[in-house]
Amino acid sequence: MNRQAEISEKDMTLLCEYLDDAMSIKDRAKFEKRLQQSPELKQALEDMTALKQGMRSLPVRKVPHQFTLTRGEAEKARRGRFLLPSFGWASVVSMILLAVIFGSEFIFSNFSAPQPAYEEPVAMMLENEAATESVMKQAEEEATEPVYLLNWVSVGGKGGGGAGGIGGGGSITGDFAVGLGGGPVETYAEDTVLAEPLQAEDLVEPTQTASILSEEKITVEPLIFGVREDQLGQVIAVQPDEAPVPSVAASREVVEAEKEPLIATNIKLILAGLAAACGLIWLLLRFRR
Amino acid sequence: MEETELIKLAVDGDLDAFNQLVLQHQEIAFNVAYRIMADENAAADATQEAVISMYRKLDTYRGGSFKSWFLRIVTNACYDELRRQRRRPSVPIEPETNDGELIESPEWLEDKSAGPEEVLGTSELEEAIQHCLSSLDQKFRVVITLVDVSGEDYESVARIIGSPIGTVKSRLARARQKMQYCLQGFRELLPDQFRHNIEENDE
């Protein structure tokens, strides 16, 4: 049986250290004691010594030629000195920049606080929706009573008023007037005619009104044209067109669309291209060597 | 001129000083490369590459043993050369002409290895050792070559291969163990001392 198999790896390491004189004096004395007690270890040491002598006795090969550099070779070596690292570093820097850009965009889009400038319209709309619901209810209740619109012969003037009871609200926004729930009129101004009472369905939807009000840019057709002289005795009520009321979802889309990336896509593409090109050149140069 | 002075001049761009340093260490560098590569041409290529690489990296030399630094570059060049050899496809043994006919006695088939007279001159022990050395894994081959052929101490080897001393010790122990196993197959070729030890082990 081979005795070497009985020698553990740890003992082999110790044998090497002993043989190569890499042990401290204390450890060496300790190991020498073990060597005297263990013939296997002693034999292994002899084998290893023989191997080392054999390796050391290998003839020294003469160099086939001088490895010194000529001026030309030195110049060439100097020229290529910065080429490979330059492309390597350019590729690495581009990749780091890309990583930083994508990382920061990811962080900003996922972990930053909501931006009030963008979120405000949505919040306002949510509030308006809640508010308009209550107004709707109130309006429905009041609509059971007859509603009158008074012509004060002032086109584009004040909104409907109320007398004797619950006064209707009036508002003027340019040529847009809304009158709600006015009570029965007991006094009549000159040239005024009582208008036909409005039905509940004729009322302007408060939801629409609230939404429209929240959007400044939306132009709304006049709800009521003033009663002209030739139209005395008539009330012309114009239902507002089905103006596109920006829903909450649509507003969110607008908010998303307004979120532009921090860095332009072109720059990202250029960086990615640069990283790939420099990396490829670096690889080519490296393998050509 | 002393080595430190030569190094200083070489770092400053003095090519003659650099070449002086190369001349001082080229033999050990080539021999280490030869034992690792087991081929003279490949070893020469690796050594030349190492010299060029050393010239480029002169400004990164931070003191310490110049020989160790050079050998580190040489071993890295050997690793690169071995990788390159693995990547290159081997030449077909029977080359054909464009017409698909076999080329008879092509020039490249000429045996450029040592002739009978040269073989007689080479040591059988060297052949056996080189064969076993070549059969070792690269990482073991490098360590045993640096310690037993180049005569480097453990700390130098650790610096050269860029590993802790513990790794050097364990790799060396395993390399020597593997070499001993391998050399058992060459008992007839080995000198008396080897044969005696192996026979004793077999009893």
Tab-separated table of C-alpha atoms in Angstrom:
chain	number	residue	atom	x	y	z
A	1	MET	CA	0.000	0.000	0.000
A	2	ASN	CA	1.188	3.477	-0.722
A	3	ARG	CA	2.353	5.202	2.409
A	4	GLN	CA	1.644	8.618	0.998
A	5	ALA	CA	-2.032	7.888	1.195
A	6	GLU	CA	-1.690	7.689	4.955
A	7	ILE	CA	-0.254	11.192	5.157
A	8	SER	CA	-2.917	13.793	5.680
A	9	GLU	CA	-3.042	16.988	3.642
A	10	LYS	CA	-2.173	18.976	6.735
A	11	ASP	CA	0.936	16.884	7.319
A	12	MET	CA	1.873	17.281	3.664
A	13	THR	CA	1.685	21.043	4.113
A	14	LEU	CA	3.820	20.823	7.236
A	15	LEU	CA	6.328	18.648	5.372
A	16	CYS	CA	6.545	21.263	2.635
A	17	GLU	CA	7.075	24.032	5.167
A	18	TYR	CA	9.749	22.000	6.907
A	19	LEU	CA	11.476	21.183	3.644
A	20	ASP	CA	11.355	24.753	2.356
A	21	ASP	CA	12.508	26.150	5.666
A	22	ALA	CA	9.319	28.115	6.105
A	23	MET	CA	8.682	27.077	9.727
A	24	SER	CA	9.356	28.995	12.894
A	25	ILE	CA	12.076	27.566	15.178
A	26	LYS	CA	9.474	26.427	17.707
A	27	ASP	CA	7.313	24.684	15.112
A	28	ARG	CA	10.358	23.147	13.516
A	29	ALA	CA	11.503	21.577	16.801
A	30	LYS	CA	7.995	20.288	17.412
A	31	PHE	CA	7.764	18.785	13.931
A	32	GLU	CA	11.184	17.157	14.216
A	33	LYS	CA	9.961	15.333	17.303
A	34	ARG	CA	7.000	14.049	15.333
A	35	LEU	CA	9.284	12.971	12.512
A	36	GLN	CA	11.358	10.858	14.896
A	37	GLN	CA	8.248	9.139	16.175
A	38	SER	CA	6.571	8.542	12.818
A	39	PRO	CA	8.397	6.455	10.178
A	40	GLU	CA	5.651	7.206	7.604
A	41	LEU	CA	6.176	10.902	8.018
A	42	LYS	CA	9.928	10.447	7.762
A	43	GLN	CA	9.539	8.433	4.588
A	44	ALA	CA	7.245	11.053	3.112
A	45	LEU	CA	9.840	13.689	3.886
A	46	GLU	CA	12.490	11.695	2.050
A	47	ASP	CA	10.229	11.330	-0.980
A	48	MET	CA	9.511	15.007	-1.014
A	49	THR	CA	13.171	15.859	-0.638
A	50	ALA	CA	14.001	13.641	-3.611
A	51	LEU	CA	11.305	15.347	-5.689
A	52	LYS	CA	12.558	18.766	-4.777
A	53	GLN	CA	16.122	17.795	-5.649
A	54	GLY	CA	14.893	16.415	-8.934
A	55	MET	CA	13.070	19.654	-9.723
A	56	ARG	CA	16.091	21.709	-8.740
A	57	SER	CA	18.342	19.571	-10.878
A	58	LEU	CA	16.387	20.399	-14.004
A	59	PRO	CA	18.803	21.971	-16.454
A	60	VAL	CA	18.507	25.684	-17.008
A	61	ARG	CA	17.303	26.305	-20.539
A	62	LYS	CA	19.228	28.872	-22.495
A	63	VAL	CA	17.171	31.693	-23.864
A	64	PRO	CA	16.507	31.259	-27.599
A	65	HIS	CA	17.142	34.972	-28.188
A	66	GLN	CA	17.554	38.189	-26.265
A	67	PHE	CA	14.245	39.589	-25.051
A	68	THR	CA	15.470	43.175	-24.960
A	69	LEU	CA	13.492	45.829	-26.807
A	70	THR	CA	14.697	47.884	-29.750
A	71	ARG	CA	13.855	51.590	-30.017
A	72	GLY	CA	11.133	50.817	-32.516
A	73	GLU	CA	9.563	48.135	-30.342
A	74	ALA	CA	9.706	50.444	-27.360
A	75	GLU	CA	7.972	53.222	-29.320
A	76	LYS	CA	5.298	50.818	-30.490
A	77	ALA	CA	4.789	49.563	-26.958
A	78	ARG	CA	4.457	53.128	-25.697
A	79	ARG	CA	1.894	53.990	-28.353
A	80	GLY	CA	-0.291	51.069	-27.395
A	81	ARG	CA	0.167	51.860	-23.761
A	82	PHE	CA	-2.963	53.956	-23.368
A	83	LEU	CA	-5.071	52.544	-26.189
A	84	LEU	CA	-6.393	49.421	-24.497
A	85	PRO	CA	-7.040	50.996	-21.086
A	86	SER	CA	-8.666	54.021	-22.724
A	87	PHE	CA	-11.296	51.956	-24.485
A	88	GLY	CA	-11.775	49.800	-21.420
A	89	TRP	CA	-12.313	52.770	-19.144
A	90	ALA	CA	-14.536	54.553	-21.653
A	91	SER	CA	-16.764	51.510	-21.771
A	92	VAL	CA	-16.849	51.179	-18.000
A	93	VAL	CA	-17.605	54.883	-17.454
A	94	SER	CA	-20.413	54.812	-20.021
A	95	MET	CA	-21.945	51.796	-18.358
A	96	ILE	CA	-21.687	53.402	-14.930
A	97	LEU	CA	-23.373	56.566	-16.244
A	98	LEU	CA	-26.153	54.493	-17.761
A	99	ALA	CA	-26.604	52.624	-14.512
A	100	VAL	CA	-26.738	55.900	-12.560
A	101	ILE	CA	-29.300	57.385	-14.963
A	102	PHE	CA	-31.575	54.365	-14.902
A	103	GLY	CA	-31.123	53.960	-11.176
A	104	SER	CA	-31.991	57.579	-10.398
A	105	GLU	CA	-35.001	57.494	-12.708
A	106	PHE	CA	-36.221	54.346	-11.036
A	107	ILE	CA	-35.773	55.881	-7.598
A	108	PHE	CA	-37.483	59.153	-8.549
A	109	SER	CA	-40.400	57.424	-10.189
A	110	ASN	CA	-41.009	54.925	-7.418
A	111	PHE	CA	-39.882	56.373	-4.151
A	112	SER	CA	-40.163	60.158	-4.408
A	113	ALA	CA	-43.022	62.126	-2.768
A	114	PRO	CA	-45.992	63.038	-5.003
A	115	GLN	CA	-45.475	66.271	-6.852
A	116	PRO	CA	-48.123	68.786	-5.793
A	117	ALA	CA	-47.976	70.679	-9.084
A	118	TYR	CA	-49.164	67.647	-10.979
A	119	GLU	CA	-51.432	66.077	-8.407
A	120	GLU	CA	-53.374	69.187	-7.471
A	121	PRO	CA	-55.871	69.105	-10.344
A	122	VAL	CA	-56.684	65.501	-9.595
A	123	ALA	CA	-57.186	66.226	-5.928
A	124	MET	CA	-59.348	69.204	-6.779
A	125	MET	CA	-61.459	67.066	-9.051
A	126	LEU	CA	-61.943	64.475	-6.403
A	127	GLU	CA	-63.040	67.178	-4.008
A	128	ASN	CA	-65.317	68.669	-6.616
A	129	GLU	CA	-66.936	65.333	-7.287
A	130	ALA	CA	-67.768	64.932	-3.642
A	131	ALA	CA	-69.006	68.479	-3.415
A	132	THR	CA	-71.146	68.234	-6.517
A	133	GLU	CA	-72.876	65.150	-5.244
A	134	SER	CA	-74.259	67.092	-2.292
A	135	VAL	CA	-75.175	70.000	-4.525
A	136	MET	CA	-77.008	67.614	-6.827
A	137	LYS	CA	-79.052	66.274	-3.968
A	138	GLN	CA	-79.889	69.728	-2.812
A	139	ALA	CA	-80.808	70.789	-6.313
A	140	GLU	CA	-83.076	67.812	-6.772
A	141	GLU	CA	-84.892	68.664	-3.580
A	142	GLU	CA	-85.339	72.251	-4.635
A	143	ALA	CA	-86.327	71.322	-8.137
A	144	THR	CA	-89.655	70.085	-6.887
A	145	GLU	CA	-90.530	73.691	-6.382
A	146	PRO	CA	-91.149	75.876	-9.441
A	147	VAL	CA	-88.132	77.698	-10.667
A	148	TYR	CA	-88.330	81.057	-12.327
A	149	LEU	CA	-85.818	83.000	-14.231
A	150	LEU	CA	-86.200	86.708	-14.323
A	151	ASN	CA	-85.173	88.874	-17.154
A	152	TRP	CA	-83.813	92.136	-15.820
A	153	VAL	CA	-83.033	93.235	-19.315
A	154	SER	CA	-79.379	93.091	-18.689
A	155	VAL	CA	-77.852	90.638	-21.036
A	156	GLY	CA	-74.934	88.878	-19.586
A	157	GLY	CA	-75.724	90.472	-16.250
A	158	LYS	CA	-76.450	89.066	-12.880
A	159	GLY	CA	-77.641	85.597	-12.323
A	160	GLY	CA	-80.981	84.528	-11.091
A	161	GLY	CA	-82.055	85.956	-7.818
A	162	GLY	CA	-84.437	84.765	-5.264
A	163	ALA	CA	-86.963	86.421	-3.174
A	164	GLY	CA	-89.034	85.308	-0.332
A	165	GLY	CA	-87.432	82.195	0.733
A	166	ILE	CA	-84.476	80.305	-0.498
A	167	GLY	CA	-82.537	82.514	-2.801
A	168	GLY	CA	-81.073	81.016	-5.878
A	169	GLY	CA	-77.408	81.431	-6.370
A	170	GLY	CA	-76.138	83.287	-9.320
A	171	SER	CA	-72.821	83.459	-10.890
A	172	ILE	CA	-71.413	85.108	-13.887
A	173	THR	CA	-68.451	83.851	-15.715
A	174	GLY	CA	-68.230	85.910	-18.791
A	175	ASP	CA	-71.413	85.113	-20.590
A	176	PHE	CA	-72.205	82.134	-18.453
A	177	ALA	CA	-74.883	82.469	-15.857
A	178	VAL	CA	-76.431	79.943	-13.583
A	179	GLY	CA	-79.429	80.453	-11.448
A	180	LEU	CA	-80.624	77.898	-9.050
A	181	GLY	CA	-83.677	77.444	-6.934
A	182	GLY	CA	-85.113	80.878	-6.861
A	183	GLY	CA	-88.312	81.300	-4.912
A	184	PRO	CA	-91.627	82.625	-6.314
A	185	VAL	CA	-91.339	86.226	-7.335
A	186	GLU	CA	-93.823	88.596	-5.946
A	187	THR	CA	-92.558	91.869	-7.304
A	188	TYR	CA	-92.127	92.538	-10.981
A	189	ALA	CA	-89.819	94.937	-12.603
A	190	GLU	CA	-90.870	96.770	-15.707
A	191	ASP	CA	-90.933	94.784	-18.920
A	192	THR	CA	-90.365	91.603	-17.070
A	193	VAL	CA	-92.202	88.516	-17.782
A	194	LEU	CA	-92.418	85.562	-15.628
A	195	ALA	CA	-90.660	82.793	-17.175
A	196	GLU	CA	-91.814	79.276	-17.379
A	197	PRO	CA	-90.642	77.365	-14.373
A	198	LEU	CA	-87.716	75.195	-15.137
A	199	GLN	CA	-88.027	71.500	-14.794
A	200	ALA	CA	-85.568	69.493	-12.807
A	201	GLU	CA	-84.052	67.952	-15.928
A	202	ASP	CA	-83.457	71.402	-17.357
A	203	LEU	CA	-81.147	72.252	-14.595
A	204	VAL	CA	-77.502	72.363	-15.309
A	205	GLU	CA	-75.753	69.379	-13.902
A	206	PRO	CA	-73.800	70.612	-10.912
A	207	THR	CA	-71.167	68.010	-11.543
A	208	GLN	CA	-70.551	69.453	-14.934
A	209	THR	CA	-70.544	72.953	-13.589
A	210	ALA	CA	-68.033	72.118	-10.901
A	211	SER	CA	-65.821	70.303	-13.300
A	212	ILE	CA	-65.970	73.069	-15.814
A	213	LEU	CA	-65.138	75.603	-13.217
A	214	SER	CA	-62.088	73.687	-12.181
A	215	GLU	CA	-60.804	73.749	-15.732
A	216	GLU	CA	-60.074	77.293	-16.667
A	217	LYS	CA	-59.236	76.626	-20.240
A	218	ILE	CA	-62.482	74.928	-21.162
A	219	THR	CA	-64.797	77.288	-22.952
A	220	VAL	CA	-68.418	76.739	-22.329
A	221	GLU	CA	-71.256	77.895	-24.462
A	222	PRO	CA	-73.542	80.313	-22.658
A	223	LEU	CA	-76.178	78.518	-20.689
A	224	ILE	CA	-78.756	81.199	-21.000
A	225	PHE	CA	-78.822	83.978	-23.449
A	226	GLY	CA	-80.406	87.062	-22.093
A	227	VAL	CA	-83.979	87.462	-23.108
A	228	ARG	CA	-84.071	89.903	-25.900
A	229	GLU	CA	-86.746	92.386	-26.449
A	230	ASP	CA	-88.119	90.599	-29.438
A	231	GLN	CA	-88.158	87.465	-27.417
A	232	LEU	CA	-89.979	88.816	-24.472
A	233	GLY	CA	-92.072	86.277	-22.772
A	234	GLN	CA	-89.712	83.514	-23.755
A	235	VAL	CA	-86.983	81.944	-21.883
A	236	ILE	CA	-84.247	80.506	-23.904
A	237	ALA	CA	-82.369	77.972	-21.931
A	238	VAL	CA	-79.484	76.334	-23.637
A	239	GLN	CA	-78.176	73.133	-22.271
A	240	PRO	CA	-74.472	73.210	-22.290
A	241	ASP	CA	-72.940	71.029	-24.916
A	242	GLU	CA	-71.533	67.747	-23.845
A	243	ALA	CA	-68.237	69.346	-23.299
A	244	PRO	CA	-65.495	66.834	-22.668
A	245	VAL	CA	-65.345	66.740	-18.950
A	246	PRO	CA	-61.912	65.632	-17.913
A	247	SER	CA	-62.404	62.585	-15.780
A	248	VAL	CA	-60.038	61.654	-12.993
A	249	ALA	CA	-58.572	58.864	-15.080
A	250	ALA	CA	-57.970	61.181	-17.977
A	251	SER	CA	-56.361	63.676	-15.679
A	252	ARG	CA	-54.069	60.990	-14.378
A	253	GLU	CA	-53.052	60.216	-17.924
A	254	VAL	CA	-52.246	63.859	-18.440
A	255	VAL	CA	-50.198	63.829	-15.247
A	256	GLU	CA	-48.319	60.735	-16.437
A	257	ALA	CA	-47.701	62.294	-19.820
A	258	GLU	CA	-46.359	65.386	-18.192
A	259	LYS	CA	-43.804	63.307	-16.280
A	260	GLU	CA	-40.898	63.616	-18.637
A	261	PRO	CA	-37.770	61.477	-18.125
A	262	LEU	CA	-34.902	63.146	-16.325
A	263	ILE	CA	-32.451	62.413	-19.131
A	264	ALA	CA	-33.428	62.435	-22.755
A	265	THR	CA	-33.712	59.057	-24.446
A	266	ASN	CA	-31.220	60.146	-27.092
A	267	ILE	CA	-28.535	60.630	-24.487
A	268	LYS	CA	-29.256	57.198	-23.048
A	269	LEU	CA	-28.998	55.626	-26.476
A	270	ILE	CA	-25.736	57.418	-27.193
A	271	LEU	CA	-24.295	56.243	-23.887
A	272	ALA	CA	-25.402	52.661	-24.485
A	273	GLY	CA	-23.888	52.737	-27.970
A	274	LEU	CA	-20.648	54.197	-26.656
A	275	ALA	CA	-20.404	51.554	-23.934
A	276	ALA	CA	-21.014	48.756	-26.415
A	277	ALA	CA	-18.625	50.128	-29.061
A	278	CYS	CA	-15.782	50.821	-26.636
A	279	GLY	CA	-16.300	47.451	-24.969
A	280	LEU	CA	-16.136	45.671	-28.315
A	281	ILE	CA	-12.997	47.527	-29.376
A	282	TRP	CA	-11.418	46.756	-26.023
A	283	LEU	CA	-12.235	43.052	-26.422
A	284	LEU	CA	-10.889	43.011	-29.992
A	285	LEU	CA	-7.643	44.713	-28.981
A	286	ARG	CA	-7.255	42.424	-26.018
A	287	PHE	CA	-7.765	39.250	-28.012
A	288	ARG	CA	-5.532	40.465	-30.833
A	289	ARG	CA	-2.695	40.698	-28.345
B	1	MET	CA	25.102	49.796	-11.821
B	2	GLU	CA	22.790	48.603	-9.063
B	3	GLU	CA	19.332	47.274	-9.738
B	4	THR	CA	17.520	50.061	-7.894
B	5	GLU	CA	19.353	52.644	-9.962
B	6	LEU	CA	18.566	50.799	-13.170
B	7	ILE	CA	14.912	50.607	-12.174
B	8	LYS	CA	14.821	54.346	-11.487
B	9	LEU	CA	16.388	55.123	-14.861
B	10	ALA	CA	14.071	52.705	-16.641
B	11	VAL	CA	11.018	54.248	-15.011
B	12	ASP	CA	12.268	57.628	-16.227
B	13	GLY	CA	12.261	56.274	-19.771
B	14	ASP	CA	15.813	55.056	-20.196
B	15	LEU	CA	15.516	52.130	-22.612
B	16	ASP	CA	19.091	50.973	-22.063
B	17	ALA	CA	18.545	50.696	-18.341
B	18	PHE	CA	15.351	48.756	-18.995
B	19	ASN	CA	17.176	46.374	-21.314
B	20	GLN	CA	19.849	45.872	-18.671
B	21	LEU	CA	17.145	44.753	-16.261
B	22	VAL	CA	15.721	42.419	-18.886
B	23	LEU	CA	19.112	40.847	-19.466
B	24	GLN	CA	19.526	40.249	-15.738
B	25	HIS	CA	16.238	38.400	-15.360
B	26	GLN	CA	15.389	36.995	-18.784
B	27	GLU	CA	16.857	33.551	-18.130
B	28	ILE	CA	14.819	32.813	-15.017
B	29	ALA	CA	11.761	34.343	-16.684
B	30	PHE	CA	12.139	32.145	-19.749
B	31	ASN	CA	12.755	29.004	-17.657
B	32	VAL	CA	9.671	29.588	-15.529
B	33	ALA	CA	7.680	30.175	-18.715
B	34	TYR	CA	9.130	27.045	-20.264
B	35	ARG	CA	8.192	24.864	-17.283
B	36	ILE	CA	4.680	26.274	-17.286
B	37	MET	CA	4.150	26.117	-21.040
B	38	ALA	CA	6.181	22.956	-21.707
B	39	ASP	CA	7.051	24.379	-25.121
B	40	GLU	CA	10.048	26.452	-26.047
B	41	ASN	CA	8.370	28.599	-28.690
B	42	ALA	CA	5.350	29.295	-26.564
B	43	ALA	CA	7.621	30.104	-23.619
B	44	ALA	CA	9.618	32.523	-25.776
B	45	ASP	CA	6.402	34.202	-26.950
B	46	ALA	CA	5.152	34.516	-23.391
B	47	THR	CA	8.464	35.939	-22.181
B	48	GLN	CA	8.589	38.491	-25.009
B	49	GLU	CA	5.013	39.507	-24.283
B	50	ALA	CA	5.908	39.838	-20.625
B	51	VAL	CA	8.851	42.124	-21.457
B	52	ILE	CA	6.661	44.377	-23.621
B	53	SER	CA	3.978	44.390	-20.959
B	54	MET	CA	6.559	45.209	-18.297
B	55	TYR	CA	7.798	48.153	-20.360
B	56	ARG	CA	4.251	49.478	-20.609
B	57	LYS	CA	3.631	49.004	-16.899
B	58	LEU	CA	6.919	50.408	-15.636
B	59	ASP	CA	5.236	53.425	-14.076
B	60	THR	CA	3.039	51.114	-11.968
B	61	TYR	CA	6.042	49.486	-10.314
B	62	ARG	CA	5.836	50.328	-6.617
B	63	GLY	CA	9.113	48.994	-5.285
B	64	GLY	CA	9.815	45.585	-3.767
B	65	SER	CA	11.513	42.717	-5.540
B	66	PHE	CA	11.835	43.499	-9.234
B	67	LYS	CA	12.317	39.808	-9.989
B	68	SER	CA	9.014	38.928	-8.302
B	69	TRP	CA	7.263	41.702	-10.184
B	70	PHE	CA	8.722	40.496	-13.473
B	71	LEU	CA	7.794	36.875	-12.715
B	72	ARG	CA	4.261	37.946	-11.929
B	73	ILE	CA	4.012	39.505	-15.382
B	74	VAL	CA	5.574	36.398	-16.895
B	75	THR	CA	3.084	34.032	-15.227
B	76	ASN	CA	0.205	36.238	-16.353
B	77	ALA	CA	1.603	36.187	-19.875
B	78	CYS	CA	1.781	32.390	-19.644
B	79	TYR	CA	-1.860	32.214	-18.574
B	80	ASP	CA	-2.791	34.459	-21.512
B	81	GLU	CA	-0.740	32.346	-23.910
B	82	LEU	CA	-2.335	29.125	-22.636
B	83	ARG	CA	-5.786	30.665	-23.059
B	84	ARG	CA	-4.873	31.766	-26.572
B	85	GLN	CA	-3.667	28.275	-27.420
B	86	ARG	CA	-6.967	26.820	-26.263
B	87	ARG	CA	-8.896	29.274	-28.438
B	88	ARG	CA	-6.878	28.647	-31.588
B	89	PRO	CA	-8.162	25.736	-33.661
B	90	SER	CA	-5.554	23.063	-34.261
B	91	VAL	CA	-4.160	22.519	-37.753
B	92	PRO	CA	-5.586	19.401	-39.445
B	93	ILE	CA	-3.096	16.552	-39.625
B	94	GLU	CA	-3.787	15.772	-43.276
B	95	PRO	CA	-3.993	19.050	-45.157
B	96	GLU	CA	-5.684	19.132	-48.538
B	97	THR	CA	-5.152	21.175	-51.678
B	98	ASN	CA	-7.934	23.330	-53.071
B	99	ASP	CA	-8.926	20.340	-55.218
B	100	GLY	CA	-9.376	18.176	-52.161
B	101	GLU	CA	-6.232	16.114	-52.710
B	102	LEU	CA	-3.973	15.236	-49.819
B	103	ILE	CA	-0.653	17.082	-49.681
B	104	GLU	CA	2.172	14.605	-49.457
B	105	SER	CA	5.079	15.373	-47.143
B	106	PRO	CA	4.173	18.963	-46.478
B	107	GLU	CA	6.858	21.108	-45.034
B	108	TRP	CA	5.034	21.584	-41.764
B	109	LEU	CA	5.078	17.820	-41.130
B	110	GLU	CA	8.813	18.012	-40.640
B	111	ASP	CA	9.708	16.931	-37.113
B	112	LYS	CA	11.446	19.870	-35.562
B	113	SER	CA	11.756	18.239	-32.146
B	114	ALA	CA	14.976	16.911	-30.754
B	115	GLY	CA	16.732	14.300	-32.853
B	116	PRO	CA	18.122	10.996	-31.515
B	117	GLU	CA	21.438	12.535	-30.572
B	118	GLU	CA	19.738	15.338	-28.732
B	119	VAL	CA	17.414	12.908	-26.978
B	120	LEU	CA	20.360	10.961	-25.695
B	121	GLY	CA	21.697	14.164	-24.270
B	122	THR	CA	18.534	15.125	-22.439
B	123	SER	CA	17.956	13.746	-19.025
B	124	GLU	CA	15.296	11.065	-18.644
B	125	LEU	CA	14.484	12.519	-15.297
B	126	GLU	CA	13.848	15.898	-16.882
B	127	GLU	CA	11.462	14.356	-19.370
B	128	ALA	CA	9.607	12.503	-16.661
B	129	ILE	CA	9.373	15.574	-14.464
B	130	GLN	CA	8.291	17.778	-17.346
B	131	HIS	CA	5.639	15.261	-18.334
B	132	CYS	CA	4.239	15.136	-14.798
B	133	LEU	CA	4.489	18.907	-14.488
B	134	SER	CA	2.502	19.375	-17.673
B	135	SER	CA	-0.209	17.044	-16.413
B	136	LEU	CA	-0.775	19.254	-13.371
B	137	ASP	CA	-3.478	21.859	-13.231
B	138	GLN	CA	-2.179	25.343	-14.109
B	139	LYS	CA	-2.500	26.737	-10.604
B	140	PHE	CA	-0.477	23.858	-9.103
B	141	ARG	CA	2.063	23.959	-11.925
B	142	VAL	CA	2.781	27.631	-11.429
B	143	VAL	CA	3.307	27.300	-7.672
B	144	ILE	CA	5.597	24.270	-7.814
B	145	THR	CA	7.584	25.842	-10.670
B	146	LEU	CA	8.074	29.086	-8.795
B	147	VAL	CA	9.129	27.342	-5.585
B	148	ASP	CA	11.169	24.419	-6.911
B	149	VAL	CA	12.473	25.715	-10.245
B	150	SER	CA	12.794	29.431	-9.629
B	151	GLY	CA	13.568	29.040	-5.908
B	152	GLU	CA	11.108	31.697	-4.729
B	153	ASP	CA	9.967	31.719	-1.114
B	154	TYR	CA	6.306	31.457	-0.140
B	155	GLU	CA	5.834	35.185	0.312
B	156	SER	CA	7.222	35.945	-3.118
B	157	VAL	CA	5.017	33.299	-4.693
B	158	ALA	CA	2.010	34.727	-2.880
B	159	ARG	CA	2.813	38.143	-4.354
B	160	ILE	CA	3.423	36.720	-7.797
B	161	ILE	CA	0.182	34.760	-8.037
B	162	GLY	CA	-1.766	37.300	-6.009
B	163	SER	CA	-3.030	34.801	-3.424
B	164	PRO	CA	-2.562	34.396	0.340
B	165	ILE	CA	0.360	32.382	1.697
B	166	GLY	CA	-2.033	29.721	2.967
B	167	THR	CA	-3.180	29.120	-0.591
B	168	VAL	CA	0.420	28.856	-1.747
B	169	LYS	CA	1.199	26.270	0.946
B	170	SER	CA	-1.810	24.111	0.224
B	171	ARG	CA	-1.309	24.282	-3.547
B	172	LEU	CA	2.349	23.392	-3.182
B	173	ALA	CA	1.581	20.407	-0.940
B	174	ARG	CA	-0.998	19.101	-3.387
B	175	ALA	CA	1.250	19.745	-6.375
B	176	ARG	CA	4.094	17.809	-4.811
B	177	GLN	CA	1.779	14.962	-3.852
B	178	LYS	CA	0.450	14.766	-7.418
B	179	MET	CA	3.966	14.891	-8.820
B	180	GLN	CA	5.010	11.978	-6.603
B	181	TYR	CA	2.040	9.912	-7.754
B	182	CYS	CA	2.782	10.755	-11.363
B	183	LEU	CA	6.474	9.941	-11.120
B	184	GLN	CA	5.663	6.425	-9.879
B	185	GLY	CA	4.836	5.615	-13.474
B	186	PHE	CA	8.385	6.453	-14.522
B	187	ARG	CA	10.222	4.356	-11.946
B	188	GLU	CA	12.499	2.749	-14.572
B	189	LEU	CA	13.554	6.130	-15.835
B	190	LEU	CA	14.230	7.672	-12.484
B	191	PRO	CA	17.508	7.746	-10.632
B	192	ASP	CA	18.186	5.256	-7.837
B	193	GLN	CA	17.049	7.554	-5.089
B	194	PHE	CA	13.595	7.995	-6.626
B	195	ARG	CA	13.244	4.327	-7.458
B	196	HIS	CA	14.258	3.277	-4.000
B	197	ASN	CA	11.731	5.555	-2.341
B	198	ILE	CA	8.884	4.496	-4.611
B	199	GLU	CA	9.612	0.802	-4.197
B	200	GLU	CA	9.643	1.203	-0.447
B	201	ASN	CA	6.287	2.918	-0.639
B	202	ASP	CA	4.831	0.064	-2.653
B	203	GLU	CA	5.850	-2.622	-0.185
